[in-house]
Tab-separated table of C-alpha atoms and ligand atoms in Angstrom:
chain	number	residue	atom	x	y	z
A	391	MET	CA	0.000	0.000	0.000
A	392	GLN	CA	1.301	3.442	-0.854
A	393	HIS	CA	0.417	6.487	1.197
A	394	TYR	CA	1.282	9.906	-0.126
A	395	SER	CA	1.787	12.574	2.513
A	396	VAL	CA	1.611	16.287	1.788
A	397	MET	CA	5.400	16.387	2.189
A	398	SER	CA	5.971	13.662	-0.370
A	399	LEU	CA	3.556	15.368	-2.785
A	400	ALA	CA	5.491	18.630	-2.392
A	401	ARG	CA	8.834	16.807	-2.829
A	402	ASN	CA	7.603	15.203	-6.031
A	403	ALA	CA	6.260	18.492	-7.346
A	404	PHE	CA	9.591	20.298	-6.810
A	405	SER	CA	11.661	17.396	-8.202
A	406	ARG	CA	9.511	17.461	-11.373
A	407	HIS	CA	8.139	14.046	-10.428
A	408	GLN	CA	11.517	12.271	-10.630
A	409	GLY	CA	11.057	9.060	-8.702
A	410	TRP	CA	7.283	9.304	-9.018
A	411	GLN	CA	6.125	5.712	-9.326
A	412	GLN	CA	3.891	4.599	-12.170
A	413	ALA	CA	0.424	3.798	-10.878
A	414	TRP	CA	0.316	0.648	-12.991
A	415	ARG	CA	2.740	-1.152	-15.284
A	416	SER	CA	2.630	-1.359	-19.083
A	417	PRO	CA	3.521	-5.047	-19.374
A	418	ASP	CA	4.093	-7.079	-22.528
A	419	LEU	CA	1.161	-9.264	-23.481
A	420	LYS	CA	1.716	-12.896	-22.496
A	421	LYS	CA	0.635	-15.698	-24.816
A	422	GLU	CA	-1.649	-17.315	-22.264
A	423	TYR	CA	-3.861	-16.148	-19.380
A	424	ASP	CA	-6.340	-17.846	-17.077
A	425	VAL	CA	-8.861	-15.074	-17.789
A	426	VAL	CA	-8.976	-12.291	-20.380
A	427	ILE	CA	-11.156	-9.275	-19.603
A	428	ILE	CA	-12.207	-7.349	-22.693
A	429	GLY	CA	-12.690	-3.652	-21.982
A	430	GLY	CA	-10.703	-1.464	-19.595
A	431	GLY	CA	-13.623	0.612	-18.344
A	432	GLY	CA	-14.642	0.635	-14.703
A	433	HIS	CA	-16.491	-2.685	-14.983
A	434	GLY	CA	-13.617	-4.531	-16.698
A	435	LEU	CA	-11.023	-3.192	-14.263
A	436	ALA	CA	-13.223	-3.918	-11.242
A	437	THR	CA	-13.762	-7.458	-12.539
A	438	ALA	CA	-10.004	-7.971	-12.806
A	439	TYR	CA	-9.452	-6.561	-9.310
A	440	TYR	CA	-12.118	-8.762	-7.681
A	441	LEU	CA	-10.930	-11.841	-9.619
A	442	ALA	CA	-7.499	-11.371	-8.079
A	443	LYS	CA	-8.625	-10.131	-4.674
A	444	GLU	CA	-11.725	-12.241	-3.950
A	445	GLN	CA	-11.368	-15.246	-6.229
A	446	GLY	CA	-7.601	-15.821	-6.108
A	447	ILE	CA	-7.191	-15.647	-9.906
A	448	SER	CA	-4.492	-13.152	-10.835
A	449	ASN	CA	-3.144	-14.520	-14.141
A	450	VAL	CA	-5.520	-12.074	-15.816
A	451	ALA	CA	-5.179	-9.606	-18.708
A	452	VAL	CA	-7.422	-6.574	-19.231
A	453	ILE	CA	-7.421	-5.779	-22.966
A	454	GLU	CA	-8.399	-2.187	-23.761
A	455	ALA	CA	-8.750	-0.894	-27.334
A	456	GLY	CA	-7.994	2.696	-26.313
A	457	TRP	CA	-6.970	3.909	-22.871
A	458	ILE	CA	-8.450	2.775	-19.573
A	459	GLY	CA	-11.502	4.746	-18.515
A	460	GLY	CA	-11.703	6.408	-21.947
A	461	GLY	CA	-15.140	4.955	-22.733
A	462	ASN	CA	-18.325	5.661	-20.795
A	463	THR	CA	-16.434	5.431	-17.518
A	464	GLY	CA	-14.751	8.747	-18.319
A	465	ARG	CA	-17.835	10.261	-19.978
A	466	ASN	CA	-20.530	9.855	-17.371
A	467	THR	CA	-21.949	12.384	-14.953
A	468	SER	CA	-20.839	10.258	-11.994
A	469	VAL	CA	-24.164	9.951	-10.146
A	470	VAL	CA	-24.307	7.126	-7.607
A	471	ARG	CA	-27.495	5.999	-5.858
A	472	SER	CA	-29.467	2.832	-5.083
A	473	ASN	CA	-33.094	4.061	-5.061
A	474	TYR	CA	-34.423	1.510	-7.550
A	475	LEU	CA	-37.946	0.126	-7.731
A	476	PHE	CA	-37.634	-3.677	-7.780
A	477	PRO	CA	-36.135	-5.807	-4.965
A	478	GLU	CA	-33.579	-7.399	-7.309
A	479	SER	CA	-32.246	-4.003	-8.402
A	480	ALA	CA	-32.364	-2.528	-4.903
A	481	LYS	CA	-30.201	-5.393	-3.586
A	482	PHE	CA	-27.734	-5.137	-6.449
A	483	TYR	CA	-27.361	-1.336	-6.515
A	484	ASP	CA	-27.266	-0.993	-2.729
A	485	PHE	CA	-24.483	-3.587	-2.591
A	486	SER	CA	-22.726	-1.378	-5.146
A	487	LEU	CA	-23.275	1.791	-3.130
A	488	LYS	CA	-21.873	0.071	-0.035
A	489	LEU	CA	-18.779	-0.926	-2.000
A	490	PHE	CA	-18.499	2.718	-3.120
A	491	GLU	CA	-18.683	3.809	0.519
A	492	GLY	CA	-15.592	1.744	1.336
A	493	MET	CA	-13.819	2.151	-1.998
A	494	SER	CA	-11.279	4.903	-1.253
A	495	ARG	CA	-10.051	2.928	1.740
A	496	GLU	CA	-10.140	-0.455	-0.014
A	497	LEU	CA	-8.219	0.783	-3.064
A	498	ASN	CA	-6.119	3.331	-1.138
A	499	PHE	CA	-7.126	5.820	-3.811
A	500	ASN	CA	-9.392	8.792	-3.248
A	501	VAL	CA	-12.440	8.358	-5.477
A	502	MET	CA	-13.911	11.566	-4.021
A	503	LEU	CA	-17.305	10.121	-3.121
A	504	ARG	CA	-19.604	12.995	-2.128
A	505	GLN	CA	-22.803	11.686	-0.550
A	506	ALA	CA	-24.663	14.984	-0.548
A	507	GLY	CA	-27.943	13.437	-1.621
A	508	MET	CA	-29.907	12.899	-4.774
A	509	VAL	CA	-33.241	14.712	-5.048
A	510	SER	CA	-36.025	13.804	-7.502
A	511	LEU	CA	-38.361	16.764	-8.007
A	512	LEU	CA	-42.135	16.425	-8.030
A	513	HIS	CA	-43.992	18.942	-10.184
A	514	SER	CA	-47.548	17.636	-10.495
A	515	ARG	CA	-50.145	15.578	-8.683
A	516	HIS	CA	-49.266	12.687	-10.949
A	517	ASP	CA	-45.576	12.959	-9.994
A	518	VAL	CA	-46.557	12.946	-6.331
A	519	GLU	CA	-48.754	9.834	-6.667
A	520	ALA	CA	-46.252	7.925	-8.804
A	521	MET	CA	-43.297	8.774	-6.572
A	522	ARG	CA	-45.249	7.941	-3.397
A	523	ARG	CA	-45.645	4.435	-4.804
A	524	ASN	CA	-41.937	4.264	-5.703
A	525	LEU	CA	-40.980	5.513	-2.250
A	526	ASN	CA	-43.085	2.790	-0.611
A	527	ALA	CA	-41.352	0.199	-2.786
A	528	MET	CA	-37.937	1.581	-1.816
A	529	HIS	CA	-38.811	1.355	1.875
A	530	MET	CA	-40.043	-2.224	1.402
A	531	ASN	CA	-36.652	-2.955	-0.190
A	532	GLY	CA	-34.789	-1.427	2.753
A	533	ILE	CA	-33.496	1.542	0.773
A	534	ASP	CA	-33.076	4.871	2.569
A	535	ALA	CA	-35.208	7.466	0.811
A	536	ASP	CA	-37.278	10.309	2.238
A	537	TRP	CA	-40.151	12.520	1.244
A	538	ILE	CA	-39.259	16.249	1.462
A	539	ASP	CA	-41.436	19.322	1.104
A	540	ALA	CA	-40.880	22.273	-1.225
A	541	ASP	CA	-39.014	24.290	1.458
A	542	GLU	CA	-36.527	21.497	1.987
A	543	VAL	CA	-36.122	21.134	-1.804
A	544	ALA	CA	-35.347	24.866	-1.997
A	545	ARG	CA	-32.773	24.479	0.776
A	546	LEU	CA	-31.022	21.671	-1.103
A	547	ALA	CA	-31.377	23.400	-4.482
A	548	PRO	CA	-30.847	27.130	-3.969
A	549	GLY	CA	-32.194	29.237	-6.816
A	550	ILE	CA	-34.854	26.742	-7.838
A	551	ASN	CA	-37.895	28.373	-9.460
A	552	ARG	CA	-40.591	28.285	-6.747
A	553	SER	CA	-43.120	30.433	-8.565
A	554	PRO	CA	-46.560	28.721	-8.608
A	555	ALA	CA	-46.811	29.978	-12.194
A	556	ALA	CA	-43.615	28.121	-13.189
A	557	ARG	CA	-43.889	25.567	-15.938
A	558	TYR	CA	-42.520	23.019	-13.439
A	559	PRO	CA	-43.893	24.090	-10.028
A	560	ILE	CA	-42.125	22.504	-7.048
A	561	LEU	CA	-44.505	20.349	-4.970
A	562	GLY	CA	-41.804	18.469	-3.077
A	563	GLY	CA	-39.223	15.804	-3.701
A	564	ILE	CA	-37.772	12.426	-2.828
A	565	VAL	CA	-34.228	12.367	-1.499
A	566	GLN	CA	-31.753	9.556	-1.089
A	567	LYS	CA	-29.212	11.076	1.269
A	568	ARG	CA	-26.570	8.403	0.576
A	569	GLY	CA	-26.751	9.236	-3.128
A	570	GLY	CA	-24.296	11.633	-4.691
A	571	ILE	CA	-21.350	11.703	-7.024
A	572	ALA	CA	-17.869	10.165	-7.219
A	573	ARG	CA	-14.833	10.916	-9.366
A	574	HIS	CA	-15.358	8.592	-12.364
A	575	ASP	CA	-11.793	8.389	-13.676
A	576	GLY	CA	-10.607	7.988	-10.082
A	577	VAL	CA	-12.678	4.806	-9.926
A	578	ALA	CA	-11.005	3.456	-13.091
A	579	TRP	CA	-7.528	4.454	-11.911
A	580	GLY	CA	-8.088	3.118	-8.396
A	581	TYR	CA	-9.188	-0.295	-9.657
A	582	ALA	CA	-6.384	-0.323	-12.264
A	583	ARG	CA	-3.687	0.404	-9.706
A	584	ALA	CA	-5.022	-2.110	-7.206
A	585	ALA	CA	-5.479	-4.842	-9.859
A	586	ASP	CA	-1.978	-4.210	-11.210
A	587	ALA	CA	-0.538	-4.534	-7.709
A	588	LEU	CA	-2.186	-7.973	-7.467
A	589	GLY	CA	-0.504	-9.093	-10.719
A	590	VAL	CA	-3.135	-8.267	-13.353
A	591	ASP	CA	-1.699	-7.184	-16.739
A	592	ILE	CA	-3.408	-4.072	-18.151
A	593	ILE	CA	-2.826	-3.881	-21.899
A	594	GLN	CA	-3.890	-0.599	-23.540
A	595	GLN	CA	-4.098	0.295	-27.255
A	596	CYS	CA	-4.936	-3.315	-28.082
A	597	ALA	CA	-8.337	-4.267	-29.510
A	598	VAL	CA	-10.014	-7.663	-29.471
A	599	THR	CA	-10.815	-8.642	-33.067
A	600	GLY	CA	-12.197	-12.172	-32.741
A	601	PHE	CA	-12.569	-15.353	-30.745
A	602	ASP	CA	-11.244	-18.877	-31.246
A	603	ILE	CA	-14.262	-21.038	-30.455
A	604	ARG	CA	-14.246	-24.786	-31.010
A	605	ASN	CA	-17.220	-27.085	-30.312
A	606	GLY	CA	-18.967	-24.237	-28.565
A	607	ARG	CA	-16.085	-23.635	-26.149
A	608	LEU	CA	-13.701	-20.684	-25.981
A	609	ARG	CA	-10.069	-21.531	-26.763
A	610	GLY	CA	-8.545	-18.143	-27.343
A	611	VAL	CA	-8.960	-14.459	-28.066
A	612	GLU	CA	-7.618	-12.683	-31.176
A	613	THR	CA	-6.303	-9.177	-30.661
A	614	THR	CA	-4.434	-6.522	-32.627
A	615	CYS	CA	-1.437	-7.401	-30.411
A	616	GLY	CA	-1.616	-11.130	-31.165
A	617	ARG	CA	-3.473	-14.251	-30.123
A	618	ILE	CA	-4.073	-15.110	-26.476
A	619	THR	CA	-4.726	-18.674	-25.399
A	620	THR	CA	-7.364	-18.766	-22.670
A	621	GLY	CA	-10.297	-20.860	-21.552
A	622	LYS	CA	-12.159	-17.916	-20.053
A	623	ALA	CA	-12.903	-14.402	-21.236
A	624	ALA	CA	-15.326	-11.744	-20.049
A	625	ILE	CA	-16.777	-9.010	-22.243
A	626	ALA	CA	-17.267	-5.616	-20.527
A	627	VAL	CA	-17.399	-3.161	-23.411
A	628	ALA	CA	-20.724	-1.342	-22.759
A	629	GLY	CA	-21.924	0.263	-26.051
A	630	HIS	CA	-19.852	-2.172	-28.140
A	631	SER	CA	-21.265	-5.334	-26.566
A	632	SER	CA	-23.248	-6.327	-29.684
A	633	VAL	CA	-20.086	-6.020	-31.782
A	634	LEU	CA	-18.166	-8.394	-29.512
A	635	ALA	CA	-21.151	-10.776	-29.278
A	636	GLY	CA	-21.273	-10.746	-33.098
A	637	MET	CA	-17.603	-11.819	-33.177
A	638	ALA	CA	-18.520	-14.747	-30.899
A	639	GLY	CA	-21.489	-15.691	-33.099
A	640	PHE	CA	-24.497	-14.735	-30.956
A	641	ARG	CA	-26.906	-11.798	-30.749
A	642	LEU	CA	-27.666	-9.692	-27.708
A	643	PRO	CA	-30.958	-7.929	-26.903
A	644	VAL	CA	-29.024	-4.658	-26.725
A	645	THR	CA	-29.267	-1.443	-28.770
A	646	SER	CA	-26.423	1.077	-28.851
A	647	MET	CA	-27.416	4.737	-28.534
A	648	ALA	CA	-25.729	8.010	-27.698
A	649	LEU	CA	-26.203	9.583	-24.283
A	650	GLN	CA	-24.877	13.083	-23.881
A	651	ALA	CA	-23.984	15.474	-21.110
A	652	CYS	CA	-22.511	18.951	-20.824
A	653	VAL	CA	-20.809	21.245	-18.326
A	654	SER	CA	-20.952	24.980	-17.775
A	655	GLU	CA	-18.106	27.312	-16.934
A	656	PRO	CA	-17.061	26.937	-13.283
A	657	LEU	CA	-19.133	28.789	-10.674
A	658	LYS	CA	-18.742	29.326	-6.953
A	659	PRO	CA	-20.455	26.560	-4.947
A	660	VAL	CA	-24.220	26.658	-5.601
A	661	PHE	CA	-25.435	23.290	-4.380
A	662	ASP	CA	-24.035	19.990	-3.133
A	663	ALA	CA	-26.895	17.636	-3.978
A	664	THR	CA	-27.716	16.149	-7.373
A	665	ILE	CA	-31.107	17.419	-8.551
A	666	LEU	CA	-33.214	15.497	-11.014
A	667	SER	CA	-36.510	16.356	-12.683
A	668	PRO	CA	-38.202	13.375	-14.343
A	669	SER	CA	-40.889	15.634	-15.878
A	670	ALA	CA	-38.441	18.127	-17.350
A	671	GLY	CA	-36.135	15.276	-18.396
A	672	ILE	CA	-33.010	16.758	-16.815
A	673	TYR	CA	-30.565	16.363	-13.973
A	674	ILE	CA	-27.895	18.676	-12.643
A	675	SER	CA	-25.095	18.626	-10.099
A	676	GLN	CA	-22.035	20.760	-9.428
A	677	SER	CA	-18.554	19.320	-9.781
A	678	ASP	CA	-15.795	19.901	-7.253
A	679	LYS	CA	-14.287	22.287	-9.821
A	680	GLY	CA	-17.524	24.332	-9.840
A	681	GLU	CA	-18.893	23.337	-13.254
A	682	MET	CA	-22.612	22.680	-13.453
A	683	ILE	CA	-22.909	19.130	-14.855
A	684	MET	CA	-26.116	18.636	-16.843
A	685	GLY	CA	-27.691	15.738	-18.660
A	686	GLY	CA	-30.980	14.278	-19.804
A	687	GLY	CA	-32.307	11.400	-21.884
A	688	LEU	CA	-30.943	9.399	-24.796
A	689	ASP	CA	-30.692	10.432	-28.418
A	690	MET	CA	-33.437	7.986	-29.313
A	691	TYR	CA	-31.950	6.173	-32.313
A	692	PRO	CA	-29.195	3.566	-32.700
A	693	SER	CA	-25.766	5.080	-33.304
A	694	TYR	CA	-22.063	4.565	-32.700
A	695	ALA	CA	-21.248	8.274	-33.193
A	696	GLN	CA	-20.005	9.687	-29.893
A	697	ARG	CA	-21.333	13.182	-30.623
A	698	GLY	CA	-24.970	13.539	-29.602
A	699	ASN	CA	-27.502	15.654	-31.455
A	700	ILE	CA	-28.303	19.325	-30.916
A	701	ALA	CA	-32.046	18.810	-30.317
A	702	THR	CA	-31.469	16.657	-27.221
A	703	LEU	CA	-28.922	19.127	-25.872
A	704	GLU	CA	-31.351	22.015	-26.444
A	705	GLY	CA	-34.068	20.115	-24.564
A	706	VAL	CA	-31.755	19.618	-21.571
A	707	ILE	CA	-30.696	23.268	-21.455
A	708	ALA	CA	-34.318	24.455	-21.809
A	709	GLY	CA	-35.378	22.239	-18.896
A	710	VAL	CA	-32.474	23.376	-16.688
A	711	VAL	CA	-33.232	27.053	-17.342
A	712	GLU	CA	-36.955	26.563	-16.572
A	713	ILE	CA	-36.081	25.076	-13.201
A	714	PHE	CA	-33.033	27.236	-12.418
A	715	PRO	CA	-33.677	30.548	-14.259
A	716	ARG	CA	-30.595	32.112	-12.670
A	717	LEU	CA	-28.387	29.776	-14.728
A	718	SER	CA	-29.686	31.221	-18.007
A	719	ARG	CA	-26.652	33.470	-18.515
A	720	VAL	CA	-24.053	30.903	-17.528
A	721	LYS	CA	-21.852	29.843	-20.444
A	722	LEU	CA	-21.779	26.264	-21.638
A	723	MET	CA	-18.201	25.024	-21.741
A	724	ARG	CA	-18.245	21.450	-23.082
A	725	GLN	CA	-20.646	18.855	-24.459
A	726	TRP	CA	-19.958	15.198	-25.256
A	727	ALA	CA	-21.636	11.819	-25.631
A	728	GLY	CA	-20.938	8.166	-24.970
A	729	ILE	CA	-22.396	5.093	-26.642
A	730	VAL	CA	-24.464	3.204	-24.124
A	731	ASP	CA	-25.961	-0.291	-24.272
A	732	ILE	CA	-29.745	-0.165	-23.897
A	733	VAL	CA	-31.841	-3.178	-22.907
A	734	HIS	CA	-35.601	-2.733	-23.122
A	735	ASP	CA	-36.216	-3.388	-19.412
A	736	SER	CA	-33.408	-0.968	-18.454
A	737	SER	CA	-31.648	-3.636	-16.424
A	738	PRO	CA	-28.170	-5.059	-16.962
A	739	ILE	CA	-27.024	-8.443	-18.236
A	740	ILE	CA	-24.310	-10.158	-16.169
A	741	GLY	CA	-23.719	-13.842	-16.688
A	742	LEU	CA	-22.851	-16.724	-18.958
A	743	THR	CA	-23.222	-16.563	-22.757
A	744	PRO	CA	-24.074	-19.281	-25.303
A	745	VAL	CA	-20.288	-19.846	-25.693
A	746	LYS	CA	-18.755	-21.944	-22.901
A	747	GLY	CA	-16.042	-19.964	-21.111
A	748	LEU	CA	-17.292	-16.605	-22.403
A	749	TYR	CA	-19.073	-14.284	-19.967
A	750	ILE	CA	-20.679	-10.889	-20.330
A	751	ASN	CA	-21.411	-7.706	-18.416
A	752	CYS	CA	-23.494	-5.225	-20.417
A	753	GLY	CA	-26.852	-3.477	-20.663
A	754	PHE	CA	-26.157	-0.928	-17.950
A	755	GLY	CA	-27.249	1.674	-20.453
A	756	THR	CA	-27.456	5.134	-18.967
A	757	GLY	CA	-26.756	4.129	-15.369
A	758	GLY	CA	-23.832	1.755	-14.981
A	759	PHE	CA	-21.257	3.970	-13.312
A	760	LYS	CA	-22.967	3.495	-9.955
A	761	ALA	CA	-22.885	-0.250	-10.614
A	762	THR	CA	-19.145	-0.412	-11.332
A	763	PRO	CA	-18.136	-2.194	-8.101
A	764	ALA	CA	-21.119	-4.574	-8.049
A	765	GLY	CA	-20.843	-5.263	-11.792
A	766	GLY	CA	-17.166	-6.164	-11.388
A	767	TRP	CA	-17.692	-8.111	-8.173
A	768	THR	CA	-20.525	-10.266	-9.540
A	769	LEU	CA	-18.849	-10.824	-12.918
A	770	ALA	CA	-15.658	-11.954	-11.157
A	771	TYR	CA	-17.719	-14.409	-9.088
A	772	THR	CA	-19.531	-15.642	-12.203
A	773	VAL	CA	-16.287	-16.181	-14.141
A	774	ALA	CA	-14.599	-17.963	-11.229
A	775	HIS	CA	-17.538	-20.270	-10.411
A	776	ASN	CA	-19.069	-20.579	-13.879
A	777	ARG	CA	-22.451	-19.590	-12.437
A	778	PRO	CA	-24.036	-16.334	-11.332
A	779	HIS	CA	-24.012	-15.115	-7.733
A	780	PRO	CA	-27.518	-14.640	-6.219
A	781	LEU	CA	-27.019	-10.871	-6.686
A	782	ASN	CA	-26.768	-11.190	-10.487
A	783	GLU	CA	-28.899	-14.325	-10.919
A	784	PRO	CA	-31.957	-12.215	-11.912
A	785	PHE	CA	-29.834	-10.287	-14.446
A	786	THR	CA	-28.642	-13.054	-16.776
A	787	LEU	CA	-29.661	-13.652	-20.408
A	788	LYS	CA	-32.175	-16.224	-19.105
A	789	ARG	CA	-34.772	-13.522	-18.441
A	790	PHE	CA	-35.153	-13.044	-22.195
A	791	GLU	CA	-36.337	-16.675	-22.397
A	792	THR	CA	-38.517	-16.681	-19.279
A	793	GLY	CA	-39.909	-13.160	-19.594
A	794	ALA	CA	-38.915	-12.340	-15.990
A	795	PHE	CA	-37.987	-8.767	-16.855
A	796	ILE	CA	-37.045	-6.208	-14.236
A	797	ASP	CA	-38.465	-3.048	-15.714
A	798	GLU	CA	-36.602	-0.169	-14.110
A	799	MET	CA	-37.387	2.331	-16.864
A	800	GLY	CA	-39.474	4.640	-14.698
A	801	ALA	CA	-37.759	4.051	-11.368
A	802	ALA	CA	-35.966	7.348	-11.033
A	803	GLY	CA	-37.802	8.901	-13.933
A	804	ILE	CA	-34.777	9.669	-16.047
A	805	SER	CA	-31.608	8.034	-17.119
A	806	HIS	CA	-28.376	8.739	-15.326
B	1477	LIG	C1	-23.117	11.086	-20.878
B	1477	LIG	C2	-23.253	9.924	-19.947
B	1477	LIG	C3	-23.687	10.135	-18.648
B	1477	LIG	C4	-23.801	9.061	-17.766
B	1477	LIG	N1	-24.122	9.318	-16.478
B	1477	LIG	C5	-24.161	8.320	-15.580
B	1477	LIG	C6	-24.366	8.605	-14.195
B	1477	LIG	O1	-24.483	9.761	-13.791
B	1477	LIG	N2	-24.410	7.566	-13.323
B	1477	LIG	C7	-24.280	6.265	-13.744
B	1477	LIG	O2	-24.397	5.379	-12.914
B	1477	LIG	N3	-24.022	5.973	-15.050
B	1477	LIG	C8	-23.946	6.954	-15.965
B	1477	LIG	N4	-23.682	6.683	-17.283
B	1477	LIG	C9	-23.507	5.289	-17.709
B	1477	LIG	C10	-22.105	4.769	-17.373
B	1477	LIG	O3	-21.141	5.664	-17.858
B	1477	LIG	C11	-21.855	3.392	-17.980
B	1477	LIG	O4	-22.934	2.521	-17.720
B	1477	LIG	C12	-20.593	2.763	-17.401
B	1477	LIG	O5	-19.540	3.693	-17.346
B	1477	LIG	C13	-20.171	1.579	-18.234
B	1477	LIG	O6	-18.891	1.177	-17.792
B	1477	LIG	P1	-18.135	0.040	-18.568
B	1477	LIG	O7	-16.863	-0.211	-17.858
B	1477	LIG	O8	-19.055	-1.111	-18.777
B	1477	LIG	O9	-17.927	0.640	-20.047
B	1477	LIG	P2	-16.861	1.656	-20.634
B	1477	LIG	O10	-16.338	2.591	-19.628
B	1477	LIG	O11	-17.479	2.226	-21.867
B	1477	LIG	O12	-15.669	0.715	-21.009
B	1477	LIG	C14	-15.716	-0.188	-22.097
B	1477	LIG	C15	-14.343	-0.215	-22.720
B	1477	LIG	O13	-14.323	-1.248	-23.702
B	1477	LIG	C16	-13.408	-0.850	-24.696
B	1477	LIG	N5	-13.631	-1.645	-25.910
B	1477	LIG	C17	-14.661	-1.570	-26.793
B	1477	LIG	N6	-14.470	-2.469	-27.777
B	1477	LIG	C18	-13.310	-3.115	-27.495
B	1477	LIG	C19	-12.576	-4.149	-28.159
B	1477	LIG	N7	-12.994	-4.701	-29.310
B	1477	LIG	N8	-11.416	-4.575	-27.600
B	1477	LIG	C20	-10.965	-4.028	-26.438
B	1477	LIG	N9	-11.614	-3.046	-25.786
B	1477	LIG	C21	-12.773	-2.605	-26.311
B	1477	LIG	C22	-13.697	0.637	-24.887
B	1477	LIG	O14	-12.605	1.307	-25.457
B	1477	LIG	C23	-13.993	1.082	-23.449
B	1477	LIG	O15	-12.877	1.690	-22.811
B	1477	LIG	C24	-23.544	7.729	-18.206
B	1477	LIG	C25	-23.113	7.515	-19.514
B	1477	LIG	C26	-22.943	8.594	-20.368
B	1477	LIG	C27	-22.450	8.341	-21.770
């Protein structure tokens, strides 16, 4: 374990980082591994870490086409929460939130978790009735969530438009106090460093191009850096899951779409909590640097273009300005998109595939950052034991045969 004191940080700064240790190695690719993880996003790196740490399997390679955390892990708006509707999701996402709560200590890497609460706004009688039902379900599932009145909303969201004539009047809200945000690239780097320290090889700038499958069983993985012999591989490539499944000869019930977000110029601290309006289709939080982070729904058509369209962006900005009129003159600084993997019940897929020895983690769509630790933990268990853990048992491909869907589409009202 490495601990950096203020003194050692200052020493390294003045010595121009001579002697500064690399956080993880850049090893040569070996010809054979026990497990190959495809995708160096948060989920892939967490899977590698938990394989080594919890399952005792450290002869593992993480193969990343670009750079680690450069996919959706580095593009998301970093909201974490566990206020889902169905018991299966509540268990899974609360396990994830608990892992987040211990993550900085476990990885010895500050992931800057800020549990300042996540507030869903209620603007109409319908919102109130629908959210009352959701709140009851959350309580039944043991999830901490509270009803708050309009005054408390205004305290958590200073500057919110409280005019009764507003297009989105504020009738109250639901808050999960343990919800909040965490530093997304910190999560990728923390898992990478900890996995590397346990012997995992992280190979960047190397893309998987095919699979060697014989008699329905995985024998190897083809990459742009050469062939790897392995009996087990796990796909964790989010928006590119269908492409990898296609290489292995099966189809996934997943559609790839762009999800975008944007940030304003930095402001002095305005609010700590994350505020979400299902009716307006927006959410907003403030980063530690002061930028207002804003997002909304998907660009609703299949695409692999990581741009995002103007109409969706306009809709988000219009909604934000209706609810926070004082932000109308703030300048927008950056906009971007990521390609996310959408499943029609808005729940993930973590489990075995039709190819023996090949496993998958995908379908987290617009909300998989918060699931990074649980996604990695359960996939590692599944790979090691060749069967799902009870936490991910409801989230395998089997539900597309049985029809036991877990429809979380409306749970929080909007994707994030
Ligand atoms: C704008 C936006 C906002 C979001 N906001 C939130 C939020 O607030 N909260 C939340 O919980 N979730 C959010 N999400 C969703 C979240 O980002 C994702 O669900 C999550 O990051 C997925 O992580 P991952 O590790 O599975 O995928 P990724 O981080 O995308 O990693 C997959 C990796 O696979 C690599 N890859 C692809 N093909 C290959 C190949 N052939 N060979 C090797 N490597 C390959 C890619 O380069 C990539 O690095 C948001 C997403 C976006 C786009």
